[in-house]
CSV table of C-alpha atoms and ligand atoms in Angstrom, one decimal:
chain,number,residue,atom,x,y,z
A,160,MET,CA,1.8,-0.2,-8.1
A,161,LYS,CA,2.1,-1.1,-4.5
A,162,LEU,CA,-0.2,0.8,-2.1
A,163,ALA,CA,-0.1,0.9,1.7
A,164,LEU,CA,-3.7,1.1,3.0
A,165,ILE,CA,-3.7,2.6,6.5
A,166,SER,CA,-6.8,3.4,8.6
A,167,ASP,CA,-7.9,4.3,12.1
A,168,ILE,CA,-4.6,5.8,13.3
A,169,HIS,CA,-6.4,7.6,16.2
A,170,GLY,CA,-3.6,9.8,17.3
A,171,ASN,CA,-1.2,6.9,17.9
A,172,LEU,CA,2.1,8.3,16.6
A,173,GLU,CA,4.3,5.3,17.7
A,174,ALA,CA,2.1,2.9,15.8
A,175,LEU,CA,1.9,5.2,12.7
A,176,GLU,CA,5.7,5.5,12.6
A,177,ALA,CA,6.2,1.7,12.9
A,178,VAL,CA,3.6,1.1,10.1
A,179,VAL,CA,5.2,3.7,7.7
A,180,ALA,CA,8.7,2.1,8.3
A,181,ASP,CA,7.3,-1.3,7.5
A,182,ALA,CA,5.5,-0.1,4.4
A,183,ARG,CA,8.7,1.6,3.2
A,184,GLN,CA,10.6,-1.7,3.7
A,185,CYS,CA,7.9,-3.5,1.6
A,186,GLY,CA,8.6,-1.0,-1.2
A,187,VAL,CA,5.3,0.7,-1.4
A,188,ASP,CA,4.9,3.5,-4.0
A,189,HIS,CA,2.1,5.4,-2.2
A,190,PHE,CA,-0.1,5.5,0.8
A,191,ALA,CA,-3.9,5.8,1.1
A,192,CYS,CA,-5.5,6.8,4.4
A,193,LEU,CA,-9.0,5.6,5.1
A,194,GLY,CA,-9.8,7.9,8.0
A,195,ASP,CA,-9.9,8.4,11.8
A,196,ILE,CA,-6.5,10.1,11.9
A,197,VAL,CA,-7.4,11.6,15.3
A,198,GLY,CA,-9.5,10.6,18.4
A,199,TYR,CA,-8.5,8.5,21.4
A,200,GLY,CA,-4.7,8.9,21.2
A,201,ALA,CA,-2.3,11.6,22.6
A,202,ASP,CA,-0.9,12.9,19.3
A,203,PRO,CA,-3.7,14.0,17.1
A,204,GLY,CA,-2.0,17.1,15.7
A,205,VAL,CA,1.3,15.4,15.1
A,206,CYS,CA,-0.4,12.4,13.3
A,207,LEU,CA,-2.4,14.8,11.2
A,208,GLU,CA,0.6,16.7,10.0
A,209,TYR,CA,2.4,13.3,9.5
A,210,ILE,CA,-0.4,12.1,7.2
A,211,LYS,CA,-0.6,15.4,5.4
A,212,ASN,CA,3.1,15.1,4.5
A,213,LEU,CA,3.0,11.4,3.5
A,214,ASP,CA,2.7,10.7,-0.2
A,215,CYS,CA,-1.0,9.8,0.0
A,216,ILE,CA,-3.0,9.3,-3.2
A,217,ALA,CA,-6.2,9.7,-1.1
A,218,ILE,CA,-7.1,10.7,2.5
A,219,ILE,CA,-10.6,9.8,3.5
A,220,GLN,CA,-12.6,11.4,6.3
A,221,GLY,CA,-13.5,9.2,9.3
A,222,ASN,CA,-16.3,9.8,11.9
A,223,HIS,CA,-13.7,10.9,14.6
A,224,ASP,CA,-12.2,13.3,12.1
A,225,VAL,CA,-15.5,15.0,11.4
A,226,TYR,CA,-16.5,15.1,15.1
A,227,ALA,CA,-13.1,16.6,16.0
A,228,ALA,CA,-13.5,19.2,13.2
A,229,ASP,CA,-16.5,21.1,14.5
A,230,GLU,CA,-18.6,21.5,17.7
A,231,ARG,CA,-21.3,19.0,16.8
A,232,ASP,CA,-23.2,17.2,19.5
A,233,LEU,CA,-21.5,14.0,20.8
A,234,ALA,CA,-24.6,12.2,21.9
A,235,SER,CA,-24.0,9.3,19.5
A,236,PHE,CA,-20.5,8.7,20.9
A,237,ASN,CA,-19.8,6.5,24.0
A,238,PRO,CA,-18.4,8.3,27.1
A,239,LEU,CA,-14.7,7.4,26.3
A,240,ALA,CA,-15.0,8.5,22.7
A,241,SER,CA,-16.8,11.7,23.7
A,242,ARG,CA,-14.2,12.7,26.3
A,243,ALA,CA,-11.4,12.0,23.9
A,244,THR,CA,-13.1,14.0,21.2
A,245,ILE,CA,-13.5,17.1,23.4
A,246,TRP,CA,-9.8,16.8,24.4
A,247,THR,CA,-8.8,16.4,20.7
A,248,ARG,CA,-10.7,19.5,19.7
A,249,GLU,CA,-8.7,21.5,22.1
A,250,GLN,CA,-5.3,20.2,20.8
A,251,LEU,CA,-6.0,21.0,17.1
A,252,THR,CA,-5.5,24.4,15.4
A,253,VAL,CA,-8.3,26.1,13.5
A,254,GLU,CA,-6.4,25.1,10.3
A,255,GLN,CA,-6.1,21.5,11.3
A,256,ARG,CA,-9.8,21.3,12.1
A,257,SER,CA,-10.9,22.8,8.8
A,258,TRP,CA,-8.5,20.5,7.0
A,259,LEU,CA,-10.2,17.5,8.6
A,260,ALA,CA,-13.6,19.0,7.7
A,261,SER,CA,-12.5,19.3,4.0
A,262,LEU,CA,-11.7,15.6,3.6
A,263,PRO,CA,-13.9,13.5,1.2
A,264,LEU,CA,-16.0,10.6,2.4
A,265,GLN,CA,-14.8,8.3,-0.4
A,266,ALA,CA,-12.4,8.2,-3.3
A,267,LEU,CA,-11.6,6.2,-6.4
A,268,VAL,CA,-8.2,4.8,-7.4
A,269,GLY,CA,-8.3,4.1,-11.1
A,270,ASP,CA,-11.5,2.4,-12.4
A,271,ASP,CA,-11.7,-0.5,-10.1
A,272,VAL,CA,-10.8,0.5,-6.5
A,273,SER,CA,-12.9,2.5,-4.1
A,274,LEU,CA,-11.9,3.7,-0.6
A,275,VAL,CA,-14.2,4.6,2.2
A,276,HIS,CA,-14.1,4.8,6.0
A,277,ALA,CA,-17.3,3.1,7.1
A,278,THR,CA,-19.3,1.5,4.3
A,279,PRO,CA,-19.8,1.9,0.6
A,280,GLY,CA,-23.2,3.1,-0.6
A,281,GLU,CA,-23.9,5.4,2.4
A,282,PRO,CA,-20.5,6.2,4.0
A,283,GLU,CA,-22.0,9.2,5.9
A,284,SER,CA,-24.2,6.8,7.9
A,285,TRP,CA,-21.0,5.5,9.7
A,286,ALA,CA,-22.6,2.1,9.8
A,287,TYR,CA,-20.5,-0.9,10.8
A,288,VAL,CA,-19.6,-3.8,8.6
A,289,ARG,CA,-18.6,-6.7,10.9
A,290,PHE,CA,-21.0,-9.6,10.3
A,291,HIS,CA,-22.0,-11.6,7.3
A,292,ASP,CA,-25.3,-9.8,6.7
A,293,GLU,CA,-23.7,-6.4,7.0
A,294,GLY,CA,-21.0,-7.4,4.5
A,295,PHE,CA,-23.6,-9.0,2.2
A,296,TYR,CA,-25.6,-5.7,1.9
A,297,ALA,CA,-22.5,-3.5,1.8
A,298,ILE,CA,-20.8,-5.4,-1.1
A,299,GLN,CA,-24.0,-5.1,-3.2
A,300,ALA,CA,-23.7,-1.3,-2.8
A,301,GLN,CA,-20.2,-0.9,-3.9
A,302,THR,CA,-19.6,0.4,-7.4
A,303,THR,CA,-16.1,-1.0,-8.1
A,304,PRO,CA,-14.7,-4.6,-8.0
A,305,LEU,CA,-12.5,-3.7,-5.1
A,306,CYS,CA,-13.5,-1.6,-2.0
A,307,PHE,CA,-11.4,-1.1,1.1
A,308,TYR,CA,-12.7,0.3,4.4
A,309,GLY,CA,-11.9,0.7,8.1
A,310,HIS,CA,-14.0,2.0,11.0
A,311,THR,CA,-14.5,-1.3,12.9
A,312,HIS,CA,-10.8,-1.8,13.6
A,313,ILE,CA,-11.2,-5.5,12.8
A,314,PRO,CA,-9.5,-6.8,9.6
A,315,MET,CA,-11.7,-9.1,7.5
A,316,ALA,CA,-12.9,-9.6,3.9
A,317,PHE,CA,-16.1,-10.2,2.1
A,318,HIS,CA,-15.9,-11.9,-1.3
A,319,LEU,CA,-18.7,-12.0,-3.9
A,320,ALA,CA,-18.6,-14.9,-6.4
A,321,ASP,CA,-21.5,-16.4,-8.3
A,322,GLY,CA,-24.0,-14.5,-6.2
A,323,ASP,CA,-22.6,-15.8,-2.9
A,324,VAL,CA,-20.8,-13.7,-0.3
A,325,ASP,CA,-18.1,-15.4,1.8
A,326,GLN,CA,-16.6,-13.8,4.9
A,327,LEU,CA,-12.9,-14.4,5.3
A,328,ASP,CA,-10.2,-13.5,7.8
A,329,ASP,CA,-7.0,-15.1,6.4
A,330,GLY,CA,-5.3,-11.8,5.9
A,331,ALA,CA,-4.0,-12.8,2.5
A,332,TYR,CA,-6.3,-12.5,-0.5
A,333,ASP,CA,-6.0,-13.3,-4.2
A,334,LEU,CA,-8.1,-10.5,-5.8
A,335,THR,CA,-8.2,-12.2,-9.2
A,336,THR,CA,-11.0,-14.5,-8.0
A,337,GLY,CA,-14.7,-13.7,-7.9
A,338,GLU,CA,-16.5,-10.5,-8.9
A,339,ARG,CA,-16.1,-8.2,-5.9
A,340,TRP,CA,-14.0,-7.8,-2.7
A,341,LEU,CA,-14.8,-5.6,0.3
A,342,ILE,CA,-11.9,-5.6,2.6
A,343,ASN,CA,-11.3,-4.1,6.0
A,344,VAL,CA,-7.6,-3.0,6.2
A,345,GLY,CA,-7.3,-3.1,10.0
A,346,SER,CA,-6.4,-0.4,12.4
A,347,VAL,CA,-3.0,1.3,12.8
A,348,GLY,CA,-3.6,2.9,16.2
A,349,GLN,CA,-6.2,0.9,18.1
A,350,PRO,CA,-6.7,-2.7,16.8
A,351,ARG,CA,-9.7,-4.5,18.2
A,352,ASP,CA,-9.2,-8.0,17.0
A,353,GLY,CA,-7.3,-9.2,20.1
A,354,ASP,CA,-3.8,-8.5,18.6
A,355,TRP,CA,-2.2,-5.4,20.0
A,356,ARG,CA,0.2,-4.9,17.1
A,357,ALA,CA,-0.5,-2.1,14.6
A,358,ALA,CA,-2.3,-3.3,11.4
A,359,TRP,CA,-2.1,-2.1,7.8
A,360,SER,CA,-2.7,-3.7,4.4
A,361,LEU,CA,-0.4,-4.0,1.4
A,362,LEU,CA,-2.2,-3.8,-1.9
A,363,ASP,CA,-0.3,-5.0,-4.9
A,364,LEU,CA,-2.4,-3.8,-7.9
A,365,ASP,CA,-0.2,-5.5,-10.5
A,366,ALA,CA,-0.2,-8.9,-8.8
A,367,ARG,CA,-3.8,-8.2,-7.6
A,368,ARG,CA,-3.3,-9.4,-4.1
A,369,LEU,CA,-3.7,-8.0,-0.6
A,370,ASP,CA,-1.8,-8.9,2.5
A,371,LEU,CA,-2.6,-7.8,6.0
A,372,ARG,CA,0.6,-6.9,8.0
A,373,ARG,CA,1.1,-6.6,11.7
A,374,VAL,CA,3.9,-4.5,13.3
A,375,GLU,CA,5.1,-4.1,16.9
A,376,TYR,CA,5.4,-0.6,18.1
A,377,ASP,CA,6.5,1.3,21.3
A,378,LEU,CA,3.3,0.6,23.2
A,379,VAL,CA,4.6,1.7,26.6
A,380,THR,CA,5.6,5.2,25.4
A,381,CYS,CA,2.2,5.5,23.7
A,382,GLN,CA,0.3,4.5,26.8
A,383,GLN,CA,2.4,6.9,29.0
A,384,LYS,CA,1.5,9.8,26.7
A,385,ILE,CA,-2.2,9.0,27.0
A,386,VAL,CA,-2.1,9.0,30.8
A,387,ALA,CA,0.1,12.1,30.9
A,388,ALA,CA,-2.3,13.9,28.7
A,389,GLY,CA,-5.1,13.4,31.2
A,390,LEU,CA,-7.1,11.2,28.8
A,391,PRO,CA,-9.1,8.2,30.3
A,392,PRO,CA,-6.5,5.5,31.4
A,393,ARG,CA,-8.8,2.9,29.8
A,394,LEU,CA,-7.7,4.2,26.4
A,395,ALA,CA,-4.1,3.3,27.3
A,396,GLU,CA,-5.0,-0.1,28.8
A,397,ARG,CA,-7.1,-1.3,25.9
A,398,LEU,CA,-4.2,-0.8,23.5
A,399,ALA,CA,-2.3,-3.7,25.2
A,400,GLN,CA,-5.3,-6.0,24.8
A,401,GLY,CA,-6.0,-5.1,21.2
A,402,ARG,CA,-9.7,-4.3,22.2
B,546,ZN,ZN1,-11.8,4.4,14.1
């Protein structure tokens, strides 16, 4: 089975469409969405319906999804995220917001794959896994040999073998090695690793390998929509920088 792992779409329809087209070309059987469908981008409702209608075997809840779903306090969000969330709440229907609220924080695929938005062990903490020490603790907490996550928008991998944890960023991983893998699948709609192109990961469960893929999309249209919606222009600018 080939799975397309997609995460952190953030209302970027142009990037989502480009990623789905690339995944279909790669012959994926199903999709799995690791959360943050909405927030920042100009098409939260359209992206939500698009994901709902995609053949997803799991759809995980991200922090932006849950903050857009209800009226909870936004004190923990930075000013840009906060403004975008208030705007996103106004765009979504009551049904769309309750659908976001109903999403699970984690899911299992078979016996050996777990999916989460932020971090295994305590996904509701929305902690970030970016550095070696964070990956070291997170990989101990996972309950399956393979775990995939998003949230930081920076693709990377942590590999546990013989008690040691290595941090890798090659984007191509042989999952038959070692005891555990914890892998960030990259961000579809707002990459932050300096590459503006949409990111997603192709998981081949039979060959037991994972490949990060990058896809160009219609950045200009996406940026124009953000500005036209009255969202902070910085949210359009940062897309070009991949930050
Ligand atoms: Zn995100």
